[in-house]
Amino acid sequence: MPAPLRDRGQRGPLLGWLGVGLAVRLALMPFTVSADLLAVYWRSHLIAYDGEVFGAYLVNMGAHYVHAASLRLLGFALPDPDVVWTDPWWWSDSGALSAQVQRAFSTSEWAPQTLFTLKVPYLMADLGAGLLLLALVAACRPRGIGRAWALWMLSPIGLYATYAFGRYEAFAVVLVVAALLLVERERPWWAAVALGVAITMRGYPLLLVPVFALLAVRGPWRQAAWAALAVAPFALVMVSNRLLAGTVGELARLQDLSTGSTFLAYTVPVEGVGQVYVFVGFALATYGVLAGRVWGWWGSYRDPGPLWVWLLVLHAGMFALATFSAHYFMWFTPFVALALARREAWRGMLPLHLLQCVVVIAIADALGGPGTLLGLFEPVQPELSTSLPNLRELLLVSGRAEQAVGVLRTAFVALSVLLVAPALAELRDGAPPPRWAPPMQAAQREEERTA
């Protein structure tokens, strides 16, 4: 159990926020549905009940295997699988059938129970990530710990992504946070394993490997070995995909840019062939600056700064310079929570992040309409959920849809720059010394370090 929960002075408020967060989660779980939630479980039911690996869209296979295992483990709380997962689902004609299949699912008598059960693995991963964050901020002031925990319990994007939209972002998030904790606890090789498993849940942690490798261990050869270990689970999954389904899966999807094109969305035109991809340039520059710090390219060795700050910066650039669906923004939340506890002087962090959340959800509503926000409550009242007002219809009527979405994207970029500015200043100038740490915890950490 994280140290703050063992502290009598902090336990009460933390448990209070936990109670509020659980109440909101349990209220959302049975009454919201999305096509994405049903799609991943439909693919996973083939593994769980039919013993086969689907031949198309072999991505995030670690997450699919977890979903399949949860279907078997939680089967006692679910209806007969032949009742829920009917063939051919909507894969034969997704444009025509998805709404029909989702409506049939939502209006069935077993929908609330099934939706609640399907989201239980997400709840476990989400709460696990919260406990790991408490362990990461255990040496901070109680006020900062409380703010970080409250944000995690009531994060608008976390609640939306995990319980309203029903996506498995928490699977990757909990493993990324675990990898960070293991690095800080001086268990770098286990951190590589955790990050490697995270990559099998979601492909995006591949972008984090260079940052982790450069700061988790010292020396180019050890850093290369760390990166290789982190990528190994992903390579094993691709090998198994090839053997079981005849395709490597994830890389095949990236080749046709249907998955990776979001990271190439922001470009600078170039006369002639080719163009400059803004996020790619940002990522390469980030890796290069960090490598230069670590390897002493500019003279004597200079402290590169904390790993979590570099991850905050990389995630901020990832979302500011790419297009993305709203539920992906949950990846950013752990680093905001860490900043609230560890850098109380960054007073704009929370309001700027909340404004980011508003803009992200507004963009989702403007692009997706009812199916991405209010329409998620279809199991409560199917007709009402799809007839409520939404930004998409409002903007289409006004004829200003493209301009409005452009303004929202521009606002998000500006908010991201403002949010990350103190982190960039710290990495440039050096981190301030810690102002406070509980004596008992400091002594405990010293004993662990010397043990």
Short mmCIF file of C-alpha atoms in Angstrom, two decimals, residues 9-430:
data_model
loop_
_atom_site.label_atom_id
_atom_site.label_comp_id
_atom_site.label_asym_id
_atom_site.label_seq_id
_atom_site.Cartn_x
_atom_site.Cartn_y
_atom_site.Cartn_z
CA GLY A 9 -3.32 12.26 8.65
CA GLN A 10 -3.68 11.75 4.90
CA ARG A 11 -5.75 8.58 4.79
CA GLY A 12 -9.12 10.18 5.48
CA PRO A 13 -9.11 12.79 2.69
CA LEU A 14 -7.60 10.31 0.22
CA LEU A 15 -10.26 7.71 0.98
CA GLY A 16 -12.90 10.43 0.64
CA TRP A 17 -11.74 11.26 -2.89
CA LEU A 18 -11.57 7.53 -3.62
CA GLY A 19 -15.20 7.16 -2.54
CA VAL A 20 -16.33 10.03 -4.76
CA GLY A 21 -14.34 8.71 -7.71
CA LEU A 22 -15.70 5.19 -7.27
CA ALA A 23 -19.26 6.49 -7.07
CA VAL A 24 -18.87 8.29 -10.39
CA ARG A 25 -17.21 5.28 -12.00
CA LEU A 26 -19.82 2.81 -10.81
CA ALA A 27 -22.59 5.13 -11.98
CA LEU A 28 -21.15 5.36 -15.51
CA MET A 29 -20.13 1.74 -16.04
CA PRO A 30 -23.56 0.13 -16.68
CA PHE A 31 -25.11 2.93 -18.73
CA THR A 32 -22.68 3.98 -21.46
CA VAL A 33 -21.62 2.14 -24.61
CA SER A 34 -19.54 2.83 -27.71
CA ALA A 35 -18.88 0.95 -30.90
CA ASP A 36 -15.19 0.82 -29.96
CA LEU A 37 -15.94 -1.01 -26.70
CA LEU A 38 -18.04 -3.61 -28.48
CA ALA A 39 -15.56 -4.01 -31.33
CA VAL A 40 -12.56 -4.88 -29.16
CA TYR A 41 -14.59 -7.35 -27.12
CA TRP A 42 -16.04 -8.92 -30.27
CA ARG A 43 -12.54 -9.52 -31.61
CA SER A 44 -11.41 -10.83 -28.22
CA HIS A 45 -14.35 -13.23 -27.93
CA LEU A 46 -12.93 -15.09 -30.93
CA ILE A 47 -9.82 -15.79 -28.86
CA ALA A 48 -11.73 -16.57 -25.67
CA TYR A 49 -14.46 -18.82 -27.01
CA ASP A 50 -13.49 -19.91 -30.53
CA GLY A 51 -9.76 -20.40 -29.97
CA GLU A 52 -8.81 -18.41 -33.06
CA VAL A 53 -6.96 -15.19 -33.79
CA PHE A 54 -8.80 -12.91 -36.16
CA GLY A 55 -6.97 -12.28 -39.44
CA ALA A 56 -7.60 -8.53 -39.77
CA TYR A 57 -6.71 -5.57 -37.57
CA LEU A 58 -4.16 -7.43 -35.48
CA VAL A 59 -3.17 -4.46 -33.34
CA ASN A 60 -2.71 -4.08 -29.59
CA MET A 61 -2.73 -7.85 -29.23
CA GLY A 62 -1.65 -7.74 -25.60
CA ALA A 63 -4.85 -5.85 -24.84
CA HIS A 64 -6.91 -8.33 -26.88
CA TYR A 65 -5.50 -11.24 -24.89
CA VAL A 66 -6.32 -9.43 -21.63
CA HIS A 67 -9.87 -8.84 -22.87
CA ALA A 68 -10.17 -12.50 -23.84
CA ALA A 69 -8.93 -13.62 -20.42
CA SER A 70 -11.38 -11.29 -18.68
CA LEU A 71 -14.26 -12.76 -20.70
CA ARG A 72 -13.38 -16.20 -19.35
CA LEU A 73 -12.70 -15.06 -15.78
CA LEU A 74 -15.82 -12.90 -15.54
CA GLY A 75 -18.02 -15.23 -17.55
CA PHE A 76 -20.14 -16.01 -14.48
CA ALA A 77 -21.45 -12.41 -14.60
CA LEU A 78 -22.13 -12.36 -18.36
CA PRO A 79 -24.92 -13.78 -20.51
CA ASP A 80 -24.24 -16.70 -22.80
CA PRO A 81 -21.60 -15.57 -25.33
CA ASP A 82 -23.72 -16.78 -28.25
CA VAL A 83 -26.38 -14.31 -27.17
CA VAL A 84 -24.03 -11.31 -26.92
CA TRP A 85 -21.45 -11.85 -29.66
CA THR A 86 -23.48 -12.66 -32.75
CA ASP A 87 -21.94 -13.17 -36.20
CA PRO A 88 -21.13 -11.51 -38.51
CA TRP A 89 -21.31 -8.52 -36.18
CA TRP A 90 -20.76 -5.42 -38.31
CA TRP A 91 -17.51 -6.33 -39.99
CA SER A 92 -19.20 -7.29 -43.25
CA ASP A 93 -20.63 -3.76 -43.64
CA SER A 94 -19.60 -1.54 -40.75
CA GLY A 95 -21.12 1.64 -42.15
CA ALA A 96 -24.58 0.12 -42.34
CA LEU A 97 -24.56 -2.32 -39.43
CA SER A 98 -22.65 -0.72 -36.54
CA ALA A 99 -25.50 1.52 -35.37
CA GLN A 100 -27.98 -1.33 -35.74
CA VAL A 101 -25.86 -3.80 -33.76
CA GLN A 102 -25.10 -1.25 -31.04
CA ARG A 103 -28.79 -0.38 -30.70
CA ALA A 104 -29.71 -4.05 -30.34
CA PHE A 105 -27.03 -4.46 -27.68
CA SER A 106 -28.05 -1.30 -25.79
CA THR A 107 -31.74 -2.13 -25.64
CA SER A 108 -31.32 -5.72 -24.45
CA GLU A 109 -32.33 -6.52 -20.89
CA TRP A 110 -28.84 -7.74 -20.06
CA ALA A 111 -27.03 -4.61 -21.33
CA PRO A 112 -26.38 -2.82 -17.97
CA GLN A 113 -25.01 -5.96 -16.31
CA THR A 114 -22.88 -6.79 -19.34
CA LEU A 115 -21.51 -3.26 -19.72
CA PHE A 116 -20.61 -3.12 -16.04
CA THR A 117 -18.79 -6.45 -16.24
CA LEU A 118 -16.94 -5.59 -19.45
CA LYS A 119 -15.51 -2.46 -17.80
CA VAL A 120 -14.30 -4.18 -14.62
CA PRO A 121 -10.78 -4.83 -16.07
CA TYR A 122 -10.57 -1.14 -16.97
CA LEU A 123 -11.55 -0.19 -13.42
CA MET A 124 -8.81 -2.41 -11.98
CA ALA A 125 -6.14 -0.96 -14.27
CA ASP A 126 -7.33 2.60 -13.60
CA LEU A 127 -7.24 2.20 -9.80
CA GLY A 128 -3.90 0.41 -10.06
CA ALA A 129 -2.44 3.37 -11.93
CA GLY A 130 -3.77 5.68 -9.23
CA LEU A 131 -2.09 3.67 -6.48
CA LEU A 132 1.20 3.70 -8.38
CA LEU A 133 0.93 7.47 -8.71
CA LEU A 134 0.43 7.73 -4.94
CA ALA A 135 3.65 5.75 -4.50
CA LEU A 136 5.44 8.12 -6.90
CA VAL A 137 4.37 11.25 -5.00
CA ALA A 138 4.70 9.81 -1.50
CA ALA A 139 7.55 12.21 -0.59
CA CYS A 140 5.58 15.32 -1.56
CA ARG A 141 3.54 17.64 0.64
CA PRO A 142 0.15 16.26 1.71
CA ARG A 143 -1.56 19.12 -0.15
CA GLY A 144 0.17 18.18 -3.40
CA ILE A 145 -0.58 14.50 -2.87
CA GLY A 146 -4.24 15.31 -2.34
CA ARG A 147 -4.43 17.40 -5.51
CA ALA A 148 -2.82 14.67 -7.60
CA TRP A 149 -5.13 11.99 -6.18
CA ALA A 150 -8.24 14.16 -6.61
CA LEU A 151 -7.33 14.80 -10.24
CA TRP A 152 -6.89 11.09 -10.88
CA MET A 153 -10.17 10.23 -9.20
CA LEU A 154 -12.16 12.88 -11.08
CA SER A 155 -10.14 13.37 -14.26
CA PRO A 156 -12.63 14.40 -16.97
CA ILE A 157 -10.64 12.62 -19.66
CA GLY A 158 -9.98 9.55 -17.52
CA LEU A 159 -13.67 9.15 -16.73
CA TYR A 160 -14.64 9.80 -20.33
CA ALA A 161 -12.07 7.46 -21.88
CA THR A 162 -12.43 4.54 -19.48
CA TYR A 163 -16.03 4.54 -18.33
CA ALA A 164 -18.10 6.62 -20.76
CA PHE A 165 -16.43 5.78 -24.08
CA GLY A 166 -15.22 2.44 -22.73
CA ARG A 167 -11.66 2.23 -24.04
CA TYR A 168 -8.76 0.30 -22.59
CA GLU A 169 -6.29 3.20 -22.34
CA ALA A 170 -5.78 2.35 -18.65
CA PHE A 171 -4.05 -0.91 -19.64
CA ALA A 172 -1.16 0.99 -21.20
CA VAL A 173 -1.23 3.84 -18.68
CA VAL A 174 -0.82 1.62 -15.61
CA LEU A 175 2.20 -0.09 -17.19
CA VAL A 176 3.85 3.18 -18.23
CA VAL A 177 3.40 4.52 -14.69
CA ALA A 178 4.76 1.24 -13.31
CA ALA A 179 7.82 1.57 -15.55
CA LEU A 180 8.42 5.10 -14.27
CA LEU A 181 8.11 3.95 -10.65
CA LEU A 182 10.52 1.06 -11.26
CA VAL A 183 13.10 3.42 -12.75
CA GLU A 184 12.80 5.74 -9.77
CA ARG A 185 13.11 2.75 -7.42
CA GLU A 186 16.29 1.74 -9.26
CA ARG A 187 14.81 -1.35 -10.92
CA PRO A 188 15.52 -0.30 -14.51
CA TRP A 189 15.43 -3.73 -16.17
CA TRP A 190 12.03 -4.54 -14.71
CA ALA A 191 10.97 -1.12 -15.96
CA ALA A 192 11.96 -2.20 -19.47
CA VAL A 193 9.73 -5.26 -19.15
CA ALA A 194 6.80 -3.15 -17.92
CA LEU A 195 7.18 -0.67 -20.75
CA GLY A 196 7.52 -3.53 -23.23
CA VAL A 197 4.23 -5.04 -22.11
CA ALA A 198 2.67 -1.56 -22.35
CA ILE A 199 3.67 -1.45 -26.02
CA THR A 200 1.68 -4.63 -26.65
CA MET A 201 -1.38 -2.91 -25.13
CA ARG A 202 -0.99 0.30 -27.10
CA GLY A 203 1.60 1.11 -29.75
CA TYR A 204 2.32 4.65 -28.55
CA PRO A 205 4.79 3.69 -25.73
CA LEU A 206 7.24 2.85 -28.52
CA LEU A 207 7.78 6.62 -28.68
CA LEU A 208 8.77 6.61 -25.00
CA VAL A 209 11.49 3.96 -25.32
CA PRO A 210 14.37 6.34 -26.24
CA VAL A 211 13.58 8.68 -23.33
CA PHE A 212 13.32 5.83 -20.84
CA ALA A 213 16.45 4.12 -22.16
CA LEU A 214 18.58 7.25 -21.98
CA LEU A 215 17.63 7.99 -18.37
CA ALA A 216 17.02 4.52 -16.89
CA VAL A 217 20.61 3.28 -17.29
CA ARG A 218 24.01 4.76 -18.11
CA GLY A 219 26.27 4.01 -21.06
CA PRO A 220 25.31 3.58 -24.74
CA TRP A 221 25.60 -0.21 -24.71
CA ARG A 222 23.43 -0.60 -21.62
CA GLN A 223 20.95 1.90 -23.04
CA ALA A 224 20.77 -0.05 -26.30
CA ALA A 225 20.24 -3.28 -24.35
CA TRP A 226 17.50 -1.62 -22.29
CA ALA A 227 15.72 -0.46 -25.45
CA ALA A 228 16.02 -3.93 -26.99
CA LEU A 229 14.48 -5.52 -23.89
CA ALA A 230 11.64 -2.97 -23.96
CA VAL A 231 10.87 -3.75 -27.60
CA ALA A 232 11.15 -7.54 -27.18
CA PRO A 233 7.51 -8.18 -26.07
CA PHE A 234 6.26 -6.26 -29.10
CA ALA A 235 8.53 -8.33 -31.36
CA LEU A 236 7.26 -11.55 -29.78
CA VAL A 237 3.66 -10.49 -30.41
CA MET A 238 4.43 -9.79 -34.07
CA VAL A 239 6.09 -13.18 -34.42
CA SER A 240 3.07 -14.89 -32.88
CA ASN A 241 0.76 -12.89 -35.20
CA ARG A 242 2.77 -14.10 -38.17
CA LEU A 243 2.60 -17.73 -37.04
CA LEU A 244 -1.09 -17.68 -36.08
CA ALA A 245 -2.61 -15.32 -38.62
CA GLY A 246 -0.06 -14.92 -41.42
CA THR A 247 0.60 -11.20 -40.85
CA VAL A 248 2.67 -9.19 -38.38
CA GLY A 249 -0.35 -7.00 -37.68
CA GLU A 250 0.68 -3.71 -36.12
CA LEU A 251 3.45 -2.88 -38.57
CA ALA A 252 1.21 -3.77 -41.49
CA ARG A 253 -1.31 -1.21 -40.21
CA LEU A 254 1.38 1.43 -39.82
CA GLN A 255 2.58 0.86 -43.39
CA ASP A 256 -0.75 1.98 -44.84
CA LEU A 257 -0.79 4.92 -42.38
CA SER A 258 -4.30 4.09 -41.18
CA THR A 259 -2.92 3.98 -37.63
CA GLY A 260 0.16 6.19 -37.74
CA SER A 261 -1.14 9.01 -39.94
CA THR A 262 -2.24 11.04 -36.94
CA PHE A 263 1.38 11.65 -36.02
CA LEU A 264 2.01 12.92 -39.55
CA ALA A 265 -0.97 15.27 -39.67
CA TYR A 266 0.88 18.53 -38.98
CA THR A 267 3.21 19.31 -41.87
CA VAL A 268 5.31 22.10 -43.34
CA PRO A 269 5.00 22.20 -47.16
CA VAL A 270 8.21 21.83 -49.13
CA GLU A 271 8.69 22.72 -52.78
CA GLY A 272 9.08 19.51 -54.76
CA VAL A 273 8.66 16.03 -53.34
CA GLY A 274 8.21 15.42 -49.62
CA GLN A 275 7.20 17.58 -46.69
CA VAL A 276 8.36 18.19 -43.13
CA TYR A 277 6.40 16.34 -40.46
CA VAL A 278 6.20 18.58 -37.41
CA PHE A 279 5.73 15.95 -34.71
CA VAL A 280 8.47 13.74 -36.13
CA GLY A 281 10.83 16.72 -36.02
CA PHE A 282 9.80 17.51 -32.45
CA ALA A 283 10.31 13.91 -31.31
CA LEU A 284 13.71 13.57 -32.96
CA ALA A 285 14.81 16.91 -31.51
CA THR A 286 13.66 15.82 -28.05
CA TYR A 287 15.59 12.56 -28.28
CA GLY A 288 18.64 14.42 -29.61
CA VAL A 289 18.70 17.06 -26.89
CA LEU A 290 18.30 14.41 -24.20
CA ALA A 291 21.02 12.24 -25.73
CA GLY A 292 23.31 15.27 -25.94
CA ARG A 293 22.77 15.96 -22.25
CA VAL A 294 23.34 12.36 -21.23
CA TRP A 295 26.32 11.70 -23.50
CA GLY A 296 28.00 15.06 -22.99
CA TRP A 297 27.89 16.28 -26.57
CA TRP A 298 28.27 19.89 -25.48
CA GLY A 299 31.18 19.60 -23.10
CA SER A 300 31.04 18.29 -19.55
CA TYR A 301 28.17 16.14 -18.33
CA ARG A 302 25.07 18.08 -17.36
CA ASP A 303 22.19 16.69 -15.32
CA PRO A 304 19.51 15.91 -17.93
CA GLY A 305 16.65 16.40 -15.48
CA PRO A 306 13.99 14.02 -14.11
CA LEU A 307 12.54 11.32 -16.33
CA TRP A 308 8.94 12.26 -15.58
CA VAL A 309 9.49 15.86 -16.75
CA TRP A 310 10.85 14.64 -20.08
CA LEU A 311 7.84 12.37 -20.40
CA LEU A 312 5.53 15.31 -19.65
CA VAL A 313 7.19 17.32 -22.41
CA LEU A 314 7.10 14.45 -24.92
CA HIS A 315 3.43 13.74 -24.26
CA ALA A 316 2.57 17.44 -24.51
CA GLY A 317 4.25 17.63 -27.91
CA MET A 318 2.64 14.37 -29.00
CA PHE A 319 -0.85 15.74 -28.46
CA ALA A 320 -0.17 19.34 -29.51
CA LEU A 321 1.39 18.34 -32.85
CA ALA A 322 -0.84 15.44 -33.87
CA THR A 323 -4.51 14.69 -34.38
CA PHE A 324 -6.10 12.24 -31.98
CA SER A 325 -9.35 10.91 -30.54
CA ALA A 326 -10.42 12.25 -27.17
CA HIS A 327 -9.91 9.00 -25.26
CA TYR A 328 -6.18 8.94 -26.13
CA PHE A 329 -5.65 12.09 -24.07
CA MET A 330 -5.83 9.93 -20.94
CA TRP A 331 -2.18 9.04 -21.65
CA PHE A 332 -1.25 12.58 -20.61
CA THR A 333 -3.08 12.62 -17.27
CA PRO A 334 -0.50 10.80 -15.06
CA PHE A 335 2.15 13.41 -15.80
CA VAL A 336 -0.21 16.26 -14.97
CA ALA A 337 -0.96 14.52 -11.66
CA LEU A 338 2.77 14.19 -10.94
CA ALA A 339 3.31 17.87 -11.70
CA LEU A 340 0.52 18.87 -9.29
CA ALA A 341 2.26 17.04 -6.46
CA ARG A 342 5.92 17.54 -7.31
CA ARG A 343 5.87 21.09 -8.70
CA GLU A 344 3.35 23.10 -6.72
CA ALA A 345 4.94 26.27 -8.08
CA TRP A 346 3.54 25.42 -11.52
CA ARG A 347 0.23 26.97 -10.52
CA GLY A 348 -1.25 27.07 -14.00
CA MET A 349 -0.98 23.30 -14.49
CA LEU A 350 -4.45 22.31 -13.28
CA PRO A 351 -6.55 25.09 -14.88
CA LEU A 352 -4.68 24.76 -18.17
CA HIS A 353 -5.17 20.99 -18.18
CA LEU A 354 -8.88 21.31 -17.43
CA LEU A 355 -9.21 23.76 -20.30
CA GLN A 356 -7.39 21.24 -22.50
CA CYS A 357 -9.99 18.64 -21.51
CA VAL A 358 -12.84 20.98 -22.43
CA VAL A 359 -11.30 21.65 -25.84
CA VAL A 360 -10.58 17.97 -26.51
CA ILE A 361 -14.15 16.93 -25.70
CA ALA A 362 -15.50 19.84 -27.77
CA ILE A 363 -13.43 18.68 -30.77
CA ALA A 364 -14.73 15.13 -30.30
CA ASP A 365 -18.34 16.37 -30.19
CA ALA A 366 -17.79 18.61 -33.23
CA LEU A 367 -16.28 15.79 -35.30
CA GLY A 368 -18.21 12.76 -34.07
CA GLY A 369 -21.56 14.10 -32.98
CA PRO A 370 -23.85 12.14 -30.63
CA GLY A 371 -21.89 8.89 -30.86
CA THR A 372 -18.89 10.36 -29.06
CA LEU A 373 -20.55 12.17 -26.14
CA LEU A 374 -24.22 12.25 -25.17
CA GLY A 375 -25.04 9.36 -27.50
CA LEU A 376 -22.87 7.13 -25.30
CA PHE A 377 -25.84 7.00 -22.89
CA GLU A 378 -27.87 5.01 -25.41
CA PRO A 379 -28.61 2.20 -22.90
CA VAL A 380 -30.41 4.73 -20.68
CA GLN A 381 -32.69 6.18 -23.35
CA PRO A 382 -31.87 5.29 -26.97
CA GLU A 383 -34.03 7.92 -28.65
CA LEU A 384 -33.13 10.76 -26.33
CA SER A 385 -29.36 10.10 -26.38
CA THR A 386 -29.17 10.48 -30.16
CA SER A 387 -31.53 13.44 -30.40
CA LEU A 388 -29.84 15.72 -27.87
CA PRO A 389 -28.00 18.75 -29.30
CA ASN A 390 -24.35 18.37 -30.26
CA LEU A 391 -21.66 20.58 -31.76
CA ARG A 392 -21.45 18.61 -34.99
CA GLU A 393 -25.04 19.30 -36.00
CA LEU A 394 -24.87 22.86 -34.70
CA LEU A 395 -21.78 23.65 -36.77
CA LEU A 396 -23.06 21.92 -39.89
CA VAL A 397 -26.14 24.12 -39.79
CA SER A 398 -24.03 27.25 -39.36
CA GLY A 399 -21.65 26.30 -42.18
CA ARG A 400 -18.65 27.05 -39.95
CA ALA A 401 -17.62 23.54 -38.99
CA GLU A 402 -14.10 23.57 -40.42
CA GLN A 403 -13.28 27.00 -39.02
CA ALA A 404 -14.62 26.11 -35.58
CA VAL A 405 -12.61 22.88 -35.38
CA GLY A 406 -9.55 24.81 -36.57
CA VAL A 407 -10.02 27.37 -33.80
CA LEU A 408 -10.37 24.58 -31.23
CA ARG A 409 -7.20 22.84 -32.47
CA THR A 410 -5.31 26.14 -32.37
CA ALA A 411 -6.54 26.78 -28.83
CA PHE A 412 -5.36 23.32 -27.78
CA VAL A 413 -1.88 23.96 -29.17
CA ALA A 414 -1.70 27.28 -27.31
CA LEU A 415 -2.87 25.67 -24.04
CA SER A 416 -0.29 22.89 -24.45
CA VAL A 417 2.53 25.39 -24.95
CA LEU A 418 1.48 27.33 -21.85
CA LEU A 419 1.16 24.17 -19.79
CA VAL A 420 4.56 22.77 -20.74
CA ALA A 421 6.45 26.09 -20.53
CA PRO A 422 7.61 25.68 -16.88
CA ALA A 423 8.79 22.14 -17.61
CA LEU A 424 10.86 23.35 -20.57
CA ALA A 425 12.31 26.13 -18.41
CA GLU A 426 13.25 23.60 -15.74
CA LEU A 427 14.96 21.30 -18.21
CA ARG A 428 16.90 24.25 -19.55
CA ASP A 429 17.93 25.72 -16.20
CA GLY A 430 17.92 22.69 -13.91
#
